[in-house]
Coordinates of C-alpha atoms in Angstrom, one line a residue:
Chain A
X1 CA 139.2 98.7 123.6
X2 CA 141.3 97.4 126.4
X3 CA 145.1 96.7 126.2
X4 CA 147.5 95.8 129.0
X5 CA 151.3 95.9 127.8
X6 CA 153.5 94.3 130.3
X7 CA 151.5 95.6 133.4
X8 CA 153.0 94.4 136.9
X9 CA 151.4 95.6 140.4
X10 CA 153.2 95.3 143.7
X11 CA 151.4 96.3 146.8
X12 CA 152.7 98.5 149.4
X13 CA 153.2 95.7 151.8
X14 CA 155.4 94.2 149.0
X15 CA 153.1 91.5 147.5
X16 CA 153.0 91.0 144.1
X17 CA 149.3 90.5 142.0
X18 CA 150.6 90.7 138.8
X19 CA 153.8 90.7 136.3
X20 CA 154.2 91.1 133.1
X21 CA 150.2 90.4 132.0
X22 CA 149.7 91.9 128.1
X23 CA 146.7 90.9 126.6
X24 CA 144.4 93.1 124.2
X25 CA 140.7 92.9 124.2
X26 CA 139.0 94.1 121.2
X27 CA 135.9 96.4 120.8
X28 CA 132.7 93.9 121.3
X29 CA 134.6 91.3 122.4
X30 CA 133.4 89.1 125.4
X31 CA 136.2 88.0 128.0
X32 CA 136.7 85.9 130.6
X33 CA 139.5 86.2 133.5
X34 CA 139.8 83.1 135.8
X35 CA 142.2 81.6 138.1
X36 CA 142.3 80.6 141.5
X37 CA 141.9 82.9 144.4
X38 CA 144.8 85.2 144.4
X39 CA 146.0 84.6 141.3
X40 CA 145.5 88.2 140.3
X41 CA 142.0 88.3 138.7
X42 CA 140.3 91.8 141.2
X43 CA 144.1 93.5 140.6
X44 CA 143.4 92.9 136.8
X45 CA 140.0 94.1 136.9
X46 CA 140.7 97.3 139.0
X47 CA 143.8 98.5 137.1
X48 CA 140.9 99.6 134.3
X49 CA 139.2 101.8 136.1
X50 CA 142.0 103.1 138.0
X51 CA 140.9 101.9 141.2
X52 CA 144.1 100.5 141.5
X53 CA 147.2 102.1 139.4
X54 CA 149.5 99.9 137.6
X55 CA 153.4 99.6 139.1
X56 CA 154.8 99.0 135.5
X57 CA 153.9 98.5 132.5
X58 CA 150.4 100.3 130.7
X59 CA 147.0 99.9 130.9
X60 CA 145.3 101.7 127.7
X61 CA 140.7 101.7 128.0
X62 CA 140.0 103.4 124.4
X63 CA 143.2 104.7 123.7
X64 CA 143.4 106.7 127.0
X65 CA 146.5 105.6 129.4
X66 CA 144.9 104.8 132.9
X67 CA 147.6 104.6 134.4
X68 CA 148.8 108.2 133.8
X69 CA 145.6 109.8 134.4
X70 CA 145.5 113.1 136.3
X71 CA 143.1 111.8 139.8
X72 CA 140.6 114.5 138.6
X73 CA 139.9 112.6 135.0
X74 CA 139.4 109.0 136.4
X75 CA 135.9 109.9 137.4
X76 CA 134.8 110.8 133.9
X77 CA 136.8 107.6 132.8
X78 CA 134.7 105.9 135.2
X79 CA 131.3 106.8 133.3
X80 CA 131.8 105.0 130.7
X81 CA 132.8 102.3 131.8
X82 CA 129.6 99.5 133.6
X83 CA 131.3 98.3 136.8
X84 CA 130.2 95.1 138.9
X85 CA 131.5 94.7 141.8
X86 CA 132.4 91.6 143.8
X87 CA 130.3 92.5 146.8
X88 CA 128.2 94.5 144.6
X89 CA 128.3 97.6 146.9
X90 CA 124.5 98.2 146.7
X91 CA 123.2 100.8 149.4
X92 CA 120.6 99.2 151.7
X93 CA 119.2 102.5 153.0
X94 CA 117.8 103.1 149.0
X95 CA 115.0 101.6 146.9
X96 CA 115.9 99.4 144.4
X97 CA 115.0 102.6 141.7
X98 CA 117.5 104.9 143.7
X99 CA 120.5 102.3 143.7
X100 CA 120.2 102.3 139.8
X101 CA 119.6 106.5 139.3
X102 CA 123.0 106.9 141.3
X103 CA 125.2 106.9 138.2
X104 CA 122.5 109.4 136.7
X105 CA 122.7 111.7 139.1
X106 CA 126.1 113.1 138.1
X107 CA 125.3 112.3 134.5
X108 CA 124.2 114.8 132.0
X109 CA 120.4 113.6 131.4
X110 CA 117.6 115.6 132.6
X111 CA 115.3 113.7 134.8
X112 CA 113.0 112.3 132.4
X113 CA 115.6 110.9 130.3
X114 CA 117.4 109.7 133.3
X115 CA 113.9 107.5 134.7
X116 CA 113.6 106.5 131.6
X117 CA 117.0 105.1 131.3
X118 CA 116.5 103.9 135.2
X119 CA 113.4 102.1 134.2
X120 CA 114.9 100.2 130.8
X121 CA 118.0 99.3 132.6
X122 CA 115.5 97.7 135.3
X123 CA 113.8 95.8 132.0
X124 CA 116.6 94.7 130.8
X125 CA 118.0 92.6 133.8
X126 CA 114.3 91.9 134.8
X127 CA 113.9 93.8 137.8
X128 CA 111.1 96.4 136.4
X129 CA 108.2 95.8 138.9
X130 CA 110.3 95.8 141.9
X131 CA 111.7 99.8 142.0
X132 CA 109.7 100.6 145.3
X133 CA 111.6 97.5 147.1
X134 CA 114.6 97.8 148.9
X135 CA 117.8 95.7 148.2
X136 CA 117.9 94.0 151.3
X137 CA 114.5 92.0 150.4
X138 CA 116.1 91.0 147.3
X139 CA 117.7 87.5 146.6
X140 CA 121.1 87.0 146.1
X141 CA 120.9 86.6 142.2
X142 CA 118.1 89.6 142.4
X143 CA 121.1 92.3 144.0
X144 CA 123.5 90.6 141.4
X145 CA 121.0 92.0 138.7
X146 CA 120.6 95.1 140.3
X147 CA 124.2 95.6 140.2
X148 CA 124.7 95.2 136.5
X149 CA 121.5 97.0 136.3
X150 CA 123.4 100.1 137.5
X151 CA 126.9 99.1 135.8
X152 CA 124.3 99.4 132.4
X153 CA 122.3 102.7 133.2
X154 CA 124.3 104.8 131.7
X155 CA 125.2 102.6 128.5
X156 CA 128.9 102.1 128.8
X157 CA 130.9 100.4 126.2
X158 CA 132.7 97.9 128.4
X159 CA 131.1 96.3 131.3
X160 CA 133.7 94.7 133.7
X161 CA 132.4 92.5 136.0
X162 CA 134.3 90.9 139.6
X163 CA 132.9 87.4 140.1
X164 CA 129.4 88.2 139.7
X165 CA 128.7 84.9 139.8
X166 CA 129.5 84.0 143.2
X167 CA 127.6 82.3 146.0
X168 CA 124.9 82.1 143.1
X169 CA 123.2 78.9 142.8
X170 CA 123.8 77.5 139.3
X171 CA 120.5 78.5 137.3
X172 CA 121.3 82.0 139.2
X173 CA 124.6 81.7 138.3
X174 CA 123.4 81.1 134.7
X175 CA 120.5 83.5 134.4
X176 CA 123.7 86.0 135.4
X177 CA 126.0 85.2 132.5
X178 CA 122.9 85.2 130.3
X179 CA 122.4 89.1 131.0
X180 CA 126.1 89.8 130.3
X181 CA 126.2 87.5 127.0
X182 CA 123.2 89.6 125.9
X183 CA 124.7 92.7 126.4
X184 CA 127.4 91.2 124.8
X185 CA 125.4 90.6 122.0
X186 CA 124.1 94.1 121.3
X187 CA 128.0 95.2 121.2
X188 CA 129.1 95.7 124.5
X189 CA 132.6 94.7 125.3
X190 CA 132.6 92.5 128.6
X191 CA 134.9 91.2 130.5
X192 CA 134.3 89.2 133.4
X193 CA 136.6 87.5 136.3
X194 CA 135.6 84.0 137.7
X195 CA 137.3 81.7 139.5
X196 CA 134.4 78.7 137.9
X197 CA 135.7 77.3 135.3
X198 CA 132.7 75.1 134.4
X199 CA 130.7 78.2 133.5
X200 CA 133.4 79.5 131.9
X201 CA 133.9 76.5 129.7
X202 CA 129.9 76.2 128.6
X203 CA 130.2 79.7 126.7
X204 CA 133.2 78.8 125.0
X205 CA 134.5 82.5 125.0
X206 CA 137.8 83.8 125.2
X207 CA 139.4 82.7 128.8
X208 CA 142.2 84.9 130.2
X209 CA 144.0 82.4 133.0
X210 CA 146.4 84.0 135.3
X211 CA 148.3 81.9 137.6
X212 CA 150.4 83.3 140.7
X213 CA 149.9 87.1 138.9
X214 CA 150.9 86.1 135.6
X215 CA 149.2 85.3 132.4
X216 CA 149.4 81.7 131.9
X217 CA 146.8 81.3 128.9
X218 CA 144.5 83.2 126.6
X219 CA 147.0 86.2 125.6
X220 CA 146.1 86.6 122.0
X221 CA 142.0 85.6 120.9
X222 CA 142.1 81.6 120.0
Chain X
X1 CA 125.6 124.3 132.7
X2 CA 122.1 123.0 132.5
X3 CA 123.2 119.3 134.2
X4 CA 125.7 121.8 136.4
X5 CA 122.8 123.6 137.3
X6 CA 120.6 120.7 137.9
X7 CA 123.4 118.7 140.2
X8 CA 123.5 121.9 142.5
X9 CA 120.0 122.2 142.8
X10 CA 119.9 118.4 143.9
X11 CA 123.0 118.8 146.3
X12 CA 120.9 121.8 148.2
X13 CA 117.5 119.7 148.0
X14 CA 119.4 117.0 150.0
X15 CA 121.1 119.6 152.4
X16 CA 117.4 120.8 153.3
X17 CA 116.0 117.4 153.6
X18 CA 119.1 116.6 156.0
X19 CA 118.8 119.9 157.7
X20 CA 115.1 119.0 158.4
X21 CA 116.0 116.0 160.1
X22 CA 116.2 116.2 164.1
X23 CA 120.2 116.3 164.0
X24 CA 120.2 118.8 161.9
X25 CA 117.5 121.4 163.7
X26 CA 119.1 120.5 166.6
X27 CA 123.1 121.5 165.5
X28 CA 121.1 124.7 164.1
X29 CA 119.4 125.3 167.4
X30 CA 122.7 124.8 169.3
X31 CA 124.2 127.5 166.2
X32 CA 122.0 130.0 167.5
X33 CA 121.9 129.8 171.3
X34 CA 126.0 129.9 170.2
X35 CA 125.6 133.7 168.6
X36 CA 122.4 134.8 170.5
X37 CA 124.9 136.1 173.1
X38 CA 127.3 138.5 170.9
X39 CA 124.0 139.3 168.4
X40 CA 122.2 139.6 171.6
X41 CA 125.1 141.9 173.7
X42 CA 125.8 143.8 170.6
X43 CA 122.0 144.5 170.3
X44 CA 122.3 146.2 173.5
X45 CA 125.6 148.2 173.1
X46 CA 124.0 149.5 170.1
X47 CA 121.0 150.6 172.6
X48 CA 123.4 151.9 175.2
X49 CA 125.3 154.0 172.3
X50 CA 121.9 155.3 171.2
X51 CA 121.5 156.7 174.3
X52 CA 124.9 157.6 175.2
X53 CA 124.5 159.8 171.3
X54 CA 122.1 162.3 172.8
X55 CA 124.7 163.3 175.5
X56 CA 127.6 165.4 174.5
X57 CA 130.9 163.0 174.5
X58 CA 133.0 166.9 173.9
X59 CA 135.0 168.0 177.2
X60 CA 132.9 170.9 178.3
X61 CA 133.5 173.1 180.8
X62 CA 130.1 174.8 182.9
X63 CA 131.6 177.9 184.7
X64 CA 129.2 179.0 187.4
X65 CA 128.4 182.2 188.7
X66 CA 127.9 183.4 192.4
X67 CA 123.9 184.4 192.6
X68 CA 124.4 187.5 193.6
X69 CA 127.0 188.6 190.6
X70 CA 126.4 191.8 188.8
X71 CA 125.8 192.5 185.6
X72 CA 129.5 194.1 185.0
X73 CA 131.1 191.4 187.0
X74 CA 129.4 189.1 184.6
X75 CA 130.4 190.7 181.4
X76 CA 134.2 191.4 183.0
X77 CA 134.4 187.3 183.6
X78 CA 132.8 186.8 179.8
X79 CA 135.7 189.2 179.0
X80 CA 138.2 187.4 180.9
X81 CA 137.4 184.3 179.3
X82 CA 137.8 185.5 175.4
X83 CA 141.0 186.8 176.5
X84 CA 142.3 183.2 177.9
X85 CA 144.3 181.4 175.1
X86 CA 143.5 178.0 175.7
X87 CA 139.8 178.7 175.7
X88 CA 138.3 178.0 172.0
X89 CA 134.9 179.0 173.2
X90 CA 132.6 180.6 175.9
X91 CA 129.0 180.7 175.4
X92 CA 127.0 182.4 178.5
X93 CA 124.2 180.8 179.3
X94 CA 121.7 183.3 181.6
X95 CA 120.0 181.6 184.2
X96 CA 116.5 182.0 182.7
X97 CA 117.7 179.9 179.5
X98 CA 119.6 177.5 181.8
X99 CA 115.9 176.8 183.2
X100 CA 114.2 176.9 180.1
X101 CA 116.4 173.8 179.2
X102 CA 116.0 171.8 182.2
X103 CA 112.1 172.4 181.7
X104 CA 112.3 171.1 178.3
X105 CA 114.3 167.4 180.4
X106 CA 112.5 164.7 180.0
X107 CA 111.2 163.6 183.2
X108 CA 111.8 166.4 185.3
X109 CA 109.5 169.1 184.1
X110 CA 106.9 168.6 186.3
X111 CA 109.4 168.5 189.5
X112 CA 110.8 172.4 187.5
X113 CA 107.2 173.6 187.4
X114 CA 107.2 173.1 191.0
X115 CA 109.9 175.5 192.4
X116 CA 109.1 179.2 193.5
X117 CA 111.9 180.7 192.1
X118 CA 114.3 180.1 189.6
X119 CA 117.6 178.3 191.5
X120 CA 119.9 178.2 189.1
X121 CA 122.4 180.9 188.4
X122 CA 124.3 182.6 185.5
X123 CA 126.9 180.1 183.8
X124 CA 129.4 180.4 180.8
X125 CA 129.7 176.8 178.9
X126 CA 133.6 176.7 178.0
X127 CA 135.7 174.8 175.4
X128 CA 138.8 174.3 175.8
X129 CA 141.8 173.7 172.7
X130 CA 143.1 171.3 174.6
X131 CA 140.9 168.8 175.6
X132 CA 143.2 166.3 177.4
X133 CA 142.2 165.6 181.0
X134 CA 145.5 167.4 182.5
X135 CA 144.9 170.5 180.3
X136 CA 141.2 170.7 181.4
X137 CA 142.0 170.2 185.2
X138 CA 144.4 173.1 185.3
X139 CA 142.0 174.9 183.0
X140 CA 139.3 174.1 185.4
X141 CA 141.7 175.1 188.5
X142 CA 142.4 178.3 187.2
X143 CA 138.8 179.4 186.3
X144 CA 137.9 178.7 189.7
X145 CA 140.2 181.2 191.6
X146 CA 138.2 184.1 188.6
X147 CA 136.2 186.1 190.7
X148 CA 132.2 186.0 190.6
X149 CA 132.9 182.0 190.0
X150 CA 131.2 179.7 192.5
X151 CA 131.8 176.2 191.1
X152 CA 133.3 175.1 187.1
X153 CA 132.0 171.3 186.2
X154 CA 134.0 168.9 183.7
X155 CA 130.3 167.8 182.1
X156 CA 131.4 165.4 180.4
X157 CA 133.0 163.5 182.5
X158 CA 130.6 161.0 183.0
X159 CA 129.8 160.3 179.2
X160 CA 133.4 160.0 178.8
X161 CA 133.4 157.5 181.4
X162 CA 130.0 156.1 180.1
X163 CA 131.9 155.8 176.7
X164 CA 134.9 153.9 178.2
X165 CA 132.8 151.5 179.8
X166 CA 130.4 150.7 176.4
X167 CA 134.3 150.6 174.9
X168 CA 135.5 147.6 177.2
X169 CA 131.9 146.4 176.3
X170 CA 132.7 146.5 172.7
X171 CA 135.9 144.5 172.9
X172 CA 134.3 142.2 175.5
X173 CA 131.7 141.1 173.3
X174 CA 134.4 141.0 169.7
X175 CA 136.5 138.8 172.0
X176 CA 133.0 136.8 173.0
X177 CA 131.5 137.0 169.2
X178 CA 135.2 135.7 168.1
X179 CA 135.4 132.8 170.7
X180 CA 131.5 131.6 169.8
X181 CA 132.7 132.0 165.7
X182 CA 135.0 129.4 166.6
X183 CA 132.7 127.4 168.5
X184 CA 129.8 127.5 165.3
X185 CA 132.9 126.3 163.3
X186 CA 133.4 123.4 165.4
X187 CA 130.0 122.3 165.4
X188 CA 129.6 122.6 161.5
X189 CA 132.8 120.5 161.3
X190 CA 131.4 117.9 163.9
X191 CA 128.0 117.3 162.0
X192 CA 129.6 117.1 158.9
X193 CA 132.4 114.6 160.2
X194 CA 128.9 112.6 161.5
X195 CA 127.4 113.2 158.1
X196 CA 130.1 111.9 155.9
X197 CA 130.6 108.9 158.5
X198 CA 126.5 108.1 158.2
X199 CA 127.2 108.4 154.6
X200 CA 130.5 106.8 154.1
X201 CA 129.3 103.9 151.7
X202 CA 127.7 106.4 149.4
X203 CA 130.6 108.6 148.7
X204 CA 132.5 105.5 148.2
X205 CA 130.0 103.4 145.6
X206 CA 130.1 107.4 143.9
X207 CA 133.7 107.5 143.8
X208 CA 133.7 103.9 142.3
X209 CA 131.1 104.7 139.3
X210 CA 132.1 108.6 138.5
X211 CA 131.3 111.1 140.6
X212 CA 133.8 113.4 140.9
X213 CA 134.8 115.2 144.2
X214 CA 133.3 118.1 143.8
X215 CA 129.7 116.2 143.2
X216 CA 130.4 114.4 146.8
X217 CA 131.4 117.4 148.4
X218 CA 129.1 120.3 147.1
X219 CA 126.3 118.5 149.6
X220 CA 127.7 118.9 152.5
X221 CA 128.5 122.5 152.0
X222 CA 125.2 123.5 151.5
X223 CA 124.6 121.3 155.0
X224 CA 127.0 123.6 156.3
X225 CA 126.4 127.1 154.7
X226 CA 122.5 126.4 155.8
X227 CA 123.1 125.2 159.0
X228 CA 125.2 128.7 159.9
X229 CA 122.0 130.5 158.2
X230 CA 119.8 128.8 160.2
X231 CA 121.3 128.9 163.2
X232 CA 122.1 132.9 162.3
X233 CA 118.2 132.9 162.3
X234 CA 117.5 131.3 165.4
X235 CA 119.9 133.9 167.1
X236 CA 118.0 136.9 165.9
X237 CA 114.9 134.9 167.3
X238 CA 116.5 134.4 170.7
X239 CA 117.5 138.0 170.1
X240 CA 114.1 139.5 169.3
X241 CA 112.4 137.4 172.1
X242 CA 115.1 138.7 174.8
X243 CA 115.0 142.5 173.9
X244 CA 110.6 141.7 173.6
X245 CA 110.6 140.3 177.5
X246 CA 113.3 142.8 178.5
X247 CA 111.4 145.9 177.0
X248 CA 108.5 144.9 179.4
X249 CA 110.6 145.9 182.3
X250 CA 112.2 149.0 180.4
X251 CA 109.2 150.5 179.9
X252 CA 107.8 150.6 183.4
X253 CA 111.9 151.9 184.7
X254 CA 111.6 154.8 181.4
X255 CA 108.1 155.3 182.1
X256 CA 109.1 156.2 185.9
X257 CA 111.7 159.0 184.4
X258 CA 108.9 160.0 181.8
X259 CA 110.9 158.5 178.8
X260 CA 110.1 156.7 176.1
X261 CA 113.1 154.8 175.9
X262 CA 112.9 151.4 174.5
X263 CA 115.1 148.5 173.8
X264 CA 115.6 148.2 169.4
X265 CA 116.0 145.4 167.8
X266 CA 119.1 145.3 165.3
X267 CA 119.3 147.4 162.4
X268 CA 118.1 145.1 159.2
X269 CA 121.7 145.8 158.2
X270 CA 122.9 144.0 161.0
X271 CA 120.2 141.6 161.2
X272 CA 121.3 140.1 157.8
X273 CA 125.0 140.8 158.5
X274 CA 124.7 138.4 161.7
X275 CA 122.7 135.8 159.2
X276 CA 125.0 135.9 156.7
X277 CA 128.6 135.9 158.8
X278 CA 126.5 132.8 160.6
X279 CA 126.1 131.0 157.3
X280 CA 129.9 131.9 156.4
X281 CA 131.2 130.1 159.2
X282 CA 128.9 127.8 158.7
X283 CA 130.4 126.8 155.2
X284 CA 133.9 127.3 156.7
X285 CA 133.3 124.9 159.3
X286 CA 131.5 122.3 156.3
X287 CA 134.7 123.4 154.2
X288 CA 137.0 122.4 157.2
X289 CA 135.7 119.0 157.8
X290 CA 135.3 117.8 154.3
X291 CA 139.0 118.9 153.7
X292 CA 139.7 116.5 156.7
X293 CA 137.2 113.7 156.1
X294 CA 136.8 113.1 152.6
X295 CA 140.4 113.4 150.4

């Protein structure tokens, strides 16, 4: 599903996130990427949707080289993939319903498939009830779910999520990673960056641990 | 083609909800004022050519007789004139005719009806091979010195002038309509600058979960292409309301000459030309801006 062979990133200014990380993670497989802050974790996490492009080494998502892709395939990449962001990146000037119908807008579904979808996503992360409401009135661990709500609209086959746990309270926090585990579950591959290792450690999944940009644990599936 | 289909029809729904907004009425309104002067100064060339049609624009020469010519000294100048090598034509024109036709003027019948006796005399209308002005002078020169001849008049002098003038006219206002294009593009690329600044968080979450660049841009676009037709619309409104408040006054200054003459609205031809070139520009300006705003 997702295989990094020797991947390094160096920023323009010179900085280096990453070098040498190679991992593979396999088809319904669920992931987790921690470290401290800056040890590489958002670098790792953008290189598979080609927000960010790798400086050596490949990044392969199904098969397809990320890395090489032309800049007018990475938005078709992009479908399928469910993205959470660290700061979510919700609009505020859209109802809860419109933030999640954005994927489906420049999907293939008609309308009615595409509410439908809207409204099931809603379900699933618990959220069905509040479509009029606007993000802002939301709690934290409320726009967290709308996030993945959107990530999931459009059913991709790996969720990748950027500390979508944080500044959550704990049963937040938990009621979070309980959404992703279920997706999990139904054969979603996810793969999610944290830098809390606590929660990390009570799911007893596969941890990824990069230290200073490089991989220091969790390579190959324990 | 279907989901193609469907994505364009949303992208132009949005551009119409955006165009409805204030902002948006008001760039339109600013559009038109912007092209109601060249739609509006063309509107009125076209009038002035209209008129200056029924006049003849061909360098005519009127060769008039002394009133007291006879017959052979008529028919000895018609001769004279058939003879001369740079004359193409010579039509003579009796005075009876002559007043015939200025009976049948508009306006000045009544003043005709009036006089005793007929005043005008015998004249031949020449035309000349050459009709450059140097030729027609000497022509003119020459058939003056003819016995029997009173007085030759270039007629159409003063359409030629009248033409010169609606010229200059004419390149004034392609210079104007040009200088205004430009401005309508500016003001396209400024509210779409504005409208992908208002909406930079939205292109960017798009760009983040799939939508591809033509998705983001095809909105704005259709901002731009319907702000030109809208503001192309509100030209030929400013347009149609001038030549409505101007025709008020027309008709009392025709009236006085016993005309009919009114101001005309343009042509639908040019009506939707001036729309359409509007809306052009319109996208151009859109096309500019998103170029420069959104790579």
């Amino acid at each position: 599903m997702v295989s990094f062979s020797a991947v390094a990133k160096r920023y323009p200014g010179g900085e280096e996130a990453l070098r040498e990380v190679s991992f593979s993670i396999a088809a319904g497989e669920l992931a987790f990427v921690t470290g401290r802050s800056g040890a590489g974790k958002s670098t790792l996490l953008k290189l598979i949707p080609a927000i960010e492009r790798p400086s050596a080494g490949s990044v392969l998502v199904n098969g397809q080289n990320v890395g090489a892709l032309k800049r007018t395939a990475i938005p078709y990449l992009r479908r399928n993939l469910g993205l959470v962001f660290q700061d979510q990146k919700l609009l505020y000037d859209r109802s809860v319903y419109e933030n999640v119908m954005l994927p489906l807008a420049f999907s293939d579904h008609g309308p009615r498939e595409a509410a439908r979808r809207a409204r099931a996503a809603l379900d699933k992360v618990g959220l069905l009830g509040r479509e009029k409401a606007n993000p802002i009135q939301l709690s934290g661990g409320e726009q967290q779910r709308l996030a993945i709500a959107r990530a999931v609209v459009n059913r991709p086959s790996l969720l990748v999520a950027d500390e979508p746990t944080a500044n959550l309270d704990a049963e937040s926090a938990a009621r979070i990673l309980e959404i992703f585990v279920a997706f999990n579950q139904v054969g979603v591959t996810v793969l999610i960056a944290t830098h809390d290792q606590s929660l990390v450690e009570r799911y007893g999944e596969r941890v990824l641990r990069l230290a200073d940009g490089r991989l220091a644990s969790g390579a190959t599936p324990a | 083609m279907i989901a193609w289909l469907r994505q364009h029809r949303r992208a132009l729904a949005g551009a119409i909800a955006r165009l409805a907004k204030a902002s948006g009425l008001a760039s339109a309104i600013v559009i038109g004022v912007a092209l109601s002067l060249p739609a509006g100064g063309y509107a009125l060339l076209e009038n002035l050519r209209g008129l200056a049609g029924r006049l003849t624009l061909e360098p005519r020469l009127s060769v008039f007789l002394r009133p007291e010519a006879k017959r052979a000294e008529t028919e000895a100048l018609g001769a004279a004139l058939r003879a001369d090598a740079r004359i193409a034509a010579a039509r003579f024109v009796p005075r009876e005719e002559a007043l015939r036709e200025l009976k049948a003027t508009e306006g000045i019948a009544e003043v005709v009806a009036a006089l005793e006796r007929n005043p005008l005399p015998d004249a031949f209308v020449v035309s000349a091979k050459d009709q450059g002005a140097a030729a027609l002078d000497a022509l003119a020169a020459d058939l003056r010195r003819l016995p029997a001849v009173v007085h030759v008049q270039a007629d159409a002098d003063w359409a030629r002038r009248l033409a010169a003038l609606a010229g200059i006219a004419r390149l004034a206002l392609a210079f104007l309509a040009a200088l205004l294009g430009f401005a309508l593009i500016a003001v396209t690329f400024n509210t779409i600058r504005l409208q992908i600044l208002t909406r930079r968080e939205e292109i960017e979450v798009s760009r983040l979960i799939g939508a591809t660049d033509a998705f983001i841009r095809r909105p704005f676009y259709y901002l731009g292409l319907l702000q030109g037709l809208a503001g192309g619309g509100v030209a030929l409104a400013i347009v149609a309301t001038g030549l409505a408040l101007l025709n008020g006054e027309v008709r009392v200054l025709a009236e006085s000459y016993g005309s009919a003459f009114r101001l005309a609205f343009l042509g639908p031809v040019d009506a939707v030309a001036v729309v359409l070139l509007s809306g052009l520009l319109g996208w151009l300006g859109a096309f500019l801006s998103v170029s420069r705003h959104l790579r």
